[in-house]
Amino acid sequence: MTVAQGVLLRPITMGLLLQGLFLLLHLLGSCLHPAAAFPKGCYPSEEEGLKTFRCSNAQLTEVPRDIPNDTNKLYLDFNQIPFLPRDAFWDLPLLELDLSHNAIARIESGAFQGLAEHLHSLDLSSNRLVSVSKDAFSNLKAKVNLSNNPWLCDCRLQELIRAVELAADSSGGIVCDSSTQEEHVGKAFLQVIGDTDFCNVYKKTTDIAMLVTMFGWFAMVISYLVYYVRQNQEDARRHLEYLKSLPSKQRRSEESSTISTVV
């Protein structure tokens, strides 16, 4: 090899070494930093061109805080998450959110705040939801799966069902585990509200309770007035009998005083 050739090969060799070193550092950074930030059992991926973050069956007891902020599909199914706090999914451009097969019994108002514009699908099936305010789903346009929960069938559930768009083929799974009316237990809720307006029944019950309370107070007032009149009459009768036992002059003056008092 000539000296000229050696001079030409030297920068090429240095460039290859630098490129290899850069690639090695990049691989080390990818292995150490992102993986350490994710909860155990969670990992990012890409499905159908969408950024996906999977935490299925990861034994989670709360919504992870280190979800990548470019996530489009989030899977938190088959965990032990008991409730959803306010702003649990803040600043995430989620299209799909799977929370099925958890232990969710409470959803705070504003839990889905910030998802209204993006979210297409929300799966809350197979949890422990008994009663949820419709405000928890305010402005949410996603198709919601609420099946296989131990629902209390009442006015609150009726308002919730009317406030959300149910996912296809999920309505039959919303069954009355308990109800304000015993005959509805075990029946599909949408079948029940075809014949019963829970909110109207509740209003009628409240009106009847108010009428009973007002009648009770009215009866107490009447009873007191009757007692008061009878007590005064009894006192006046006793005083007249006492006056009759007095000498005639004193009796006349006191009788006239008593009569004027009674009148």
mmCIF file of C-alpha atoms in Angstrom:
data_model
loop_
_atom_site.group_PDB
_atom_site.id
_atom_site.type_symbol
_atom_site.label_atom_id
_atom_site.label_comp_id
_atom_site.label_asym_id
_atom_site.label_seq_id
_atom_site.Cartn_x
_atom_site.Cartn_y
_atom_site.Cartn_z
ATOM 1 C CA MET A 1 0.000 0.000 0.000
ATOM 2 C CA THR A 2 1.357 3.356 -0.955
ATOM 3 C CA VAL A 3 1.573 6.353 1.334
ATOM 4 C CA ALA A 4 -1.101 8.131 -0.688
ATOM 5 C CA GLN A 5 -3.526 5.252 -0.256
ATOM 6 C CA GLY A 6 -2.887 5.214 3.502
ATOM 7 C CA VAL A 7 -3.673 8.889 3.725
ATOM 8 C CA LEU A 8 -6.967 8.362 1.881
ATOM 9 C CA LEU A 9 -8.083 5.380 3.991
ATOM 10 C CA ARG A 10 -7.384 7.072 7.334
ATOM 11 C CA PRO A 11 -10.420 9.487 7.334
ATOM 12 C CA ILE A 12 -12.710 6.744 6.045
ATOM 13 C CA THR A 13 -11.657 4.456 8.915
ATOM 14 C CA MET A 14 -12.155 7.236 11.473
ATOM 15 C CA GLY A 15 -15.614 7.955 10.052
ATOM 16 C CA LEU A 16 -16.648 4.323 10.345
ATOM 17 C CA LEU A 17 -15.390 4.162 13.922
ATOM 18 C CA LEU A 18 -17.301 7.312 14.880
ATOM 19 C CA GLN A 19 -20.476 6.044 13.218
ATOM 20 C CA GLY A 20 -20.186 2.719 15.062
ATOM 21 C CA LEU A 21 -19.659 4.507 18.378
ATOM 22 C CA PHE A 22 -22.690 6.723 17.791
ATOM 23 C CA LEU A 23 -24.861 3.686 16.987
ATOM 24 C CA LEU A 24 -23.665 1.890 20.124
ATOM 25 C CA LEU A 25 -24.480 4.891 22.326
ATOM 26 C CA HIS A 26 -27.923 5.186 20.728
ATOM 27 C CA LEU A 27 -28.676 1.514 21.415
ATOM 28 C CA LEU A 28 -27.523 1.837 25.019
ATOM 29 C CA GLY A 29 -29.690 4.920 25.509
ATOM 30 C CA SER A 30 -32.723 3.139 24.071
ATOM 31 C CA CYS A 31 -32.209 0.183 26.377
ATOM 32 C CA LEU A 32 -31.529 2.085 29.581
ATOM 33 C CA HIS A 33 -33.705 5.197 29.679
ATOM 34 C CA PRO A 34 -37.210 4.485 28.272
ATOM 35 C CA ALA A 35 -37.467 0.966 29.671
ATOM 36 C CA ALA A 36 -36.551 2.178 33.160
ATOM 37 C CA ALA A 37 -39.357 4.782 33.022
ATOM 38 C CA PHE A 38 -42.143 2.292 32.206
ATOM 39 C CA PRO A 39 -43.930 0.290 34.932
ATOM 40 C CA LYS A 40 -43.123 -3.404 35.047
ATOM 41 C CA GLY A 41 -45.163 -5.286 32.449
ATOM 42 C CA CYS A 42 -45.744 -2.190 30.257
ATOM 43 C CA TYR A 43 -44.179 -1.603 26.876
ATOM 44 C CA PRO A 44 -44.675 0.622 23.807
ATOM 45 C CA SER A 45 -45.349 -0.718 20.332
ATOM 46 C CA GLU A 46 -46.958 0.245 17.066
ATOM 47 C CA GLU A 47 -50.164 -1.356 15.774
ATOM 48 C CA GLU A 48 -51.755 -0.481 12.451
ATOM 49 C CA GLY A 49 -49.630 2.646 12.273
ATOM 50 C CA LEU A 50 -50.809 3.862 15.714
ATOM 51 C CA LYS A 51 -48.609 4.390 18.761
ATOM 52 C CA THR A 52 -49.676 1.780 21.303
ATOM 53 C CA PHE A 53 -48.875 1.368 25.001
ATOM 54 C CA ARG A 54 -49.713 -2.005 26.544
ATOM 55 C CA CYS A 55 -50.026 -2.673 30.270
ATOM 56 C CA SER A 56 -52.290 -5.711 30.043
ATOM 57 C CA ASN A 57 -52.149 -8.066 33.039
ATOM 58 C CA ALA A 58 -49.353 -6.028 34.642
ATOM 59 C CA GLN A 59 -50.796 -6.176 38.199
ATOM 60 C CA LEU A 60 -51.330 -2.413 38.243
ATOM 61 C CA THR A 61 -53.298 -0.830 41.114
ATOM 62 C CA GLU A 62 -53.435 2.653 39.572
ATOM 63 C CA VAL A 63 -53.236 4.351 36.196
ATOM 64 C CA PRO A 64 -49.522 4.700 35.236
ATOM 65 C CA ARG A 65 -48.135 8.227 35.233
ATOM 66 C CA ASP A 66 -45.369 7.692 32.651
ATOM 67 C CA ILE A 67 -47.507 6.944 29.601
ATOM 68 C CA PRO A 68 -45.825 8.316 26.438
ATOM 69 C CA ASN A 69 -47.640 11.495 25.428
ATOM 70 C CA ASP A 70 -47.957 10.381 21.793
ATOM 71 C CA THR A 71 -49.930 7.225 22.681
ATOM 72 C CA ASN A 72 -53.008 6.576 20.538
ATOM 73 C CA LYS A 73 -54.061 3.179 21.908
ATOM 74 C CA LEU A 74 -53.797 2.414 25.634
ATOM 75 C CA TYR A 75 -54.440 -1.051 27.077
ATOM 76 C CA LEU A 76 -54.825 -1.274 30.876
ATOM 77 C CA ASP A 77 -57.024 -4.385 30.880
ATOM 78 C CA PHE A 78 -56.753 -7.298 33.328
ATOM 79 C CA ASN A 79 -55.303 -5.301 36.231
ATOM 80 C CA GLN A 80 -56.511 -4.353 39.745
ATOM 81 C CA ILE A 81 -57.177 -0.635 39.258
ATOM 82 C CA PRO A 82 -59.923 0.328 41.801
ATOM 83 C CA PHE A 83 -60.840 3.864 40.685
ATOM 84 C CA LEU A 84 -60.147 6.554 38.096
ATOM 85 C CA PRO A 85 -59.102 9.949 39.520
ATOM 86 C CA ARG A 86 -59.649 13.336 37.929
ATOM 87 C CA ASP A 87 -57.351 14.035 34.943
ATOM 88 C CA ALA A 88 -56.156 10.408 34.907
ATOM 89 C CA PHE A 89 -55.531 10.609 31.141
ATOM 90 C CA TRP A 90 -54.708 14.286 30.777
ATOM 91 C CA ASP A 91 -52.850 15.436 27.644
ATOM 92 C CA LEU A 92 -52.991 12.075 25.835
ATOM 93 C CA PRO A 93 -54.258 11.909 22.219
ATOM 94 C CA LEU A 94 -55.978 8.578 22.846
ATOM 95 C CA LEU A 95 -58.199 7.016 20.213
ATOM 96 C CA GLU A 96 -58.798 3.762 22.091
ATOM 97 C CA LEU A 97 -58.773 3.128 25.845
ATOM 98 C CA ASP A 98 -59.242 -0.379 27.261
ATOM 99 C CA LEU A 99 -59.939 -0.545 31.022
ATOM 100 C CA SER A 100 -61.844 -3.816 30.978
ATOM 101 C CA HIS A 101 -61.390 -6.576 33.594
ATOM 102 C CA ASN A 102 -60.250 -4.336 36.440
ATOM 103 C CA ALA A 103 -61.728 -3.555 39.873
ATOM 104 C CA ILE A 104 -62.993 -0.063 39.033
ATOM 105 C CA ALA A 105 -65.816 0.884 41.390
ATOM 106 C CA ARG A 106 -65.551 4.680 41.282
ATOM 107 C CA ILE A 107 -64.940 7.216 38.522
ATOM 108 C CA GLU A 108 -64.327 10.805 39.556
ATOM 109 C CA SER A 109 -65.823 13.637 37.549
ATOM 110 C CA GLY A 110 -63.212 14.794 35.041
ATOM 111 C CA ALA A 111 -61.410 11.431 34.829
ATOM 112 C CA PHE A 112 -61.722 11.520 31.022
ATOM 113 C CA GLN A 113 -61.263 15.269 30.741
ATOM 114 C CA GLY A 114 -59.125 16.104 27.730
ATOM 115 C CA LEU A 115 -60.117 12.985 25.765
ATOM 116 C CA ALA A 116 -63.393 14.280 24.374
ATOM 117 C CA GLU A 117 -61.987 15.405 21.025
ATOM 118 C CA HIS A 118 -59.957 12.284 20.245
ATOM 119 C CA LEU A 119 -61.332 9.187 21.959
ATOM 120 C CA HIS A 120 -63.309 6.793 19.744
ATOM 121 C CA SER A 121 -63.583 3.735 21.983
ATOM 122 C CA LEU A 122 -63.790 3.306 25.789
ATOM 123 C CA ASP A 123 -64.074 -0.185 27.301
ATOM 124 C CA LEU A 124 -65.174 -0.323 30.969
ATOM 125 C CA SER A 125 -66.662 -3.794 30.833
ATOM 126 C CA SER A 126 -66.153 -6.402 33.575
ATOM 127 C CA ASN A 127 -65.466 -3.989 36.428
ATOM 128 C CA ARG A 128 -67.276 -3.259 39.727
ATOM 129 C CA LEU A 129 -69.326 -0.232 38.713
ATOM 130 C CA VAL A 130 -72.593 0.072 40.643
ATOM 131 C CA SER A 131 -73.484 3.724 40.138
ATOM 132 C CA VAL A 132 -71.710 6.489 38.188
ATOM 133 C CA SER A 133 -72.715 10.105 37.617
ATOM 134 C CA LYS A 134 -73.277 11.116 34.012
ATOM 135 C CA ASP A 135 -70.930 14.058 34.684
ATOM 136 C CA ALA A 136 -67.989 11.621 34.631
ATOM 137 C CA PHE A 137 -68.612 11.206 30.885
ATOM 138 C CA SER A 138 -69.311 14.873 30.148
ATOM 139 C CA ASN A 139 -68.612 15.839 26.508
ATOM 140 C CA LEU A 140 -67.267 12.355 25.753
ATOM 141 C CA LYS A 141 -68.145 11.235 22.220
ATOM 142 C CA ALA A 142 -66.558 7.775 22.383
ATOM 143 C CA LYS A 143 -68.529 4.553 22.083
ATOM 144 C CA VAL A 144 -68.619 3.150 25.623
ATOM 145 C CA ASN A 145 -68.830 -0.474 26.754
ATOM 146 C CA LEU A 146 -70.467 -0.673 30.218
ATOM 147 C CA SER A 147 -71.411 -4.352 30.181
ATOM 148 C CA ASN A 148 -70.780 -6.944 32.915
ATOM 149 C CA ASN A 149 -70.835 -4.567 35.875
ATOM 150 C CA PRO A 150 -72.988 -4.988 39.040
ATOM 151 C CA TRP A 151 -75.247 -2.047 38.186
ATOM 152 C CA LEU A 152 -77.898 -0.555 40.465
ATOM 153 C CA CYS A 153 -80.824 0.160 38.159
ATOM 154 C CA ASP A 154 -82.190 3.552 39.141
ATOM 155 C CA CYS A 155 -82.612 7.094 37.842
ATOM 156 C CA ARG A 156 -78.864 7.730 37.965
ATOM 157 C CA LEU A 157 -78.102 4.827 35.629
ATOM 158 C CA GLN A 158 -80.937 5.881 33.330
ATOM 159 C CA GLU A 159 -79.419 9.376 33.040
ATOM 160 C CA LEU A 160 -75.971 7.885 32.370
ATOM 161 C CA ILE A 161 -77.202 5.576 29.600
ATOM 162 C CA ARG A 162 -78.931 8.499 27.897
ATOM 163 C CA ALA A 163 -75.776 10.640 28.138
ATOM 164 C CA VAL A 164 -73.336 8.223 26.429
ATOM 165 C CA GLU A 165 -73.191 6.337 23.142
ATOM 166 C CA LEU A 166 -73.064 2.612 23.850
ATOM 167 C CA ALA A 167 -70.699 0.362 21.924
ATOM 168 C CA ALA A 168 -72.341 -2.005 19.453
ATOM 169 C CA ASP A 169 -73.674 -5.258 20.961
ATOM 170 C CA SER A 170 -72.856 -4.120 24.528
ATOM 171 C CA SER A 171 -76.278 -2.918 25.675
ATOM 172 C CA GLY A 172 -77.523 -6.438 26.466
ATOM 173 C CA GLY A 173 -74.699 -6.840 28.981
ATOM 174 C CA ILE A 174 -75.935 -3.945 31.153
ATOM 175 C CA VAL A 175 -77.968 -6.006 33.622
ATOM 176 C CA CYS A 176 -79.659 -4.982 36.889
ATOM 177 C CA ASP A 177 -77.652 -6.563 39.713
ATOM 178 C CA SER A 178 -79.864 -4.593 42.111
ATOM 179 C CA SER A 179 -82.761 -2.220 41.579
ATOM 180 C CA THR A 180 -85.097 0.217 43.291
ATOM 181 C CA GLN A 181 -87.814 -2.226 42.163
ATOM 182 C CA GLU A 182 -87.160 -5.881 43.016
ATOM 183 C CA GLU A 183 -88.849 -7.311 39.919
ATOM 184 C CA HIS A 184 -86.159 -5.761 37.680
ATOM 185 C CA VAL A 185 -83.207 -7.664 39.188
ATOM 186 C CA GLY A 186 -81.508 -9.912 36.624
ATOM 187 C CA LYS A 187 -83.054 -8.141 33.630
ATOM 188 C CA ALA A 188 -81.284 -6.121 30.917
ATOM 189 C CA PHE A 189 -81.567 -2.443 31.791
ATOM 190 C CA LEU A 190 -82.584 -1.284 28.313
ATOM 191 C CA GLN A 191 -85.435 -3.799 28.404
ATOM 192 C CA VAL A 192 -86.555 -2.494 31.801
ATOM 193 C CA ILE A 193 -86.580 1.202 30.876
ATOM 194 C CA GLY A 194 -88.795 0.357 27.909
ATOM 195 C CA ASP A 195 -91.607 -0.044 30.474
ATOM 196 C CA THR A 196 -90.373 1.958 33.463
ATOM 197 C CA ASP A 197 -89.179 5.541 33.769
ATOM 198 C CA PHE A 198 -86.991 5.401 36.891
ATOM 199 C CA CYS A 199 -86.595 9.169 37.075
ATOM 200 C CA ASN A 200 -90.366 9.739 36.853
ATOM 201 C CA VAL A 201 -90.991 7.096 39.544
ATOM 202 C CA TYR A 202 -88.404 8.794 41.748
ATOM 203 C CA LYS A 203 -90.091 12.180 41.254
ATOM 204 C CA LYS A 204 -93.499 10.754 42.179
ATOM 205 C CA THR A 205 -92.050 9.094 45.287
ATOM 206 C CA THR A 206 -90.443 12.389 46.331
ATOM 207 C CA ASP A 207 -93.715 14.289 45.815
ATOM 208 C CA ILE A 208 -95.643 11.752 47.901
ATOM 209 C CA ALA A 209 -93.056 11.981 50.680
ATOM 210 C CA MET A 210 -93.385 15.775 50.713
ATOM 211 C CA LEU A 211 -97.182 15.549 50.890
ATOM 212 C CA VAL A 212 -97.017 13.076 53.778
ATOM 213 C CA THR A 213 -94.584 15.354 55.626
ATOM 214 C CA MET A 214 -96.795 18.420 55.088
ATOM 215 C CA PHE A 215 -99.881 16.512 56.244
ATOM 216 C CA GLY A 216 -98.017 15.409 59.371
ATOM 217 C CA TRP A 217 -97.090 18.979 60.259
ATOM 218 C CA PHE A 218 -100.646 20.167 59.564
ATOM 219 C CA ALA A 219 -102.062 17.453 61.837
ATOM 220 C CA MET A 220 -99.661 18.473 64.612
ATOM 221 C CA VAL A 221 -100.748 22.129 64.367
ATOM 222 C CA ILE A 222 -104.461 21.202 64.474
ATOM 223 C CA SER A 223 -103.877 18.887 67.440
ATOM 224 C CA TYR A 224 -102.094 21.649 69.319
ATOM 225 C CA LEU A 225 -104.892 24.152 68.663
ATOM 226 C CA VAL A 226 -107.543 21.679 69.842
ATOM 227 C CA TYR A 227 -105.497 20.945 72.976
ATOM 228 C CA TYR A 228 -105.007 24.671 73.636
ATOM 229 C CA VAL A 229 -108.748 25.482 73.339
ATOM 230 C CA ARG A 230 -109.764 22.553 75.532
ATOM 231 C CA GLN A 231 -107.178 23.461 78.153
ATOM 232 C CA ASN A 232 -108.443 27.060 78.303
ATOM 233 C CA GLN A 233 -112.049 25.886 78.565
ATOM 234 C CA GLU A 234 -111.124 23.575 81.420
ATOM 235 C CA ASP A 235 -109.295 26.387 83.234
ATOM 236 C CA ALA A 236 -112.283 28.722 82.790
ATOM 237 C CA ARG A 237 -114.729 26.080 84.116
ATOM 238 C CA ARG A 238 -112.622 25.521 87.202
ATOM 239 C CA HIS A 239 -112.380 29.251 87.855
ATOM 240 C CA LEU A 240 -116.175 29.653 87.584
ATOM 241 C CA GLU A 241 -116.720 26.853 90.089
ATOM 242 C CA TYR A 242 -114.292 28.574 92.417
ATOM 243 C CA LEU A 243 -116.196 31.850 92.084
ATOM 244 C CA LYS A 244 -119.465 30.175 92.990
ATOM 245 C CA SER A 245 -118.002 29.209 96.294
ATOM 246 C CA LEU A 246 -117.155 32.848 97.150
ATOM 247 C CA PRO A 247 -119.501 35.401 98.919
ATOM 248 C CA SER A 248 -122.066 36.949 96.541
ATOM 249 C CA LYS A 249 -120.514 40.425 96.010
ATOM 250 C CA GLN A 250 -117.024 39.162 95.412
ATOM 251 C CA ARG A 251 -118.439 36.334 93.256
ATOM 252 C CA ARG A 252 -120.365 38.716 90.961
ATOM 253 C CA SER A 253 -117.374 40.962 90.317
ATOM 254 C CA GLU A 254 -115.070 37.985 89.607
ATOM 255 C CA GLU A 255 -117.695 36.257 87.415
ATOM 256 C CA SER A 256 -117.992 39.337 85.208
ATOM 257 C CA SER A 257 -114.208 39.509 85.003
ATOM 258 C CA THR A 258 -113.990 35.802 84.083
ATOM 259 C CA ILE A 259 -116.738 36.060 81.449
ATOM 260 C CA SER A 260 -115.064 39.061 79.809
ATOM 261 C CA THR A 261 -111.741 37.188 79.823
ATOM 262 C CA VAL A 262 -113.273 34.086 78.160
ATOM 263 C CA VAL A 263 -115.005 36.204 75.534
#
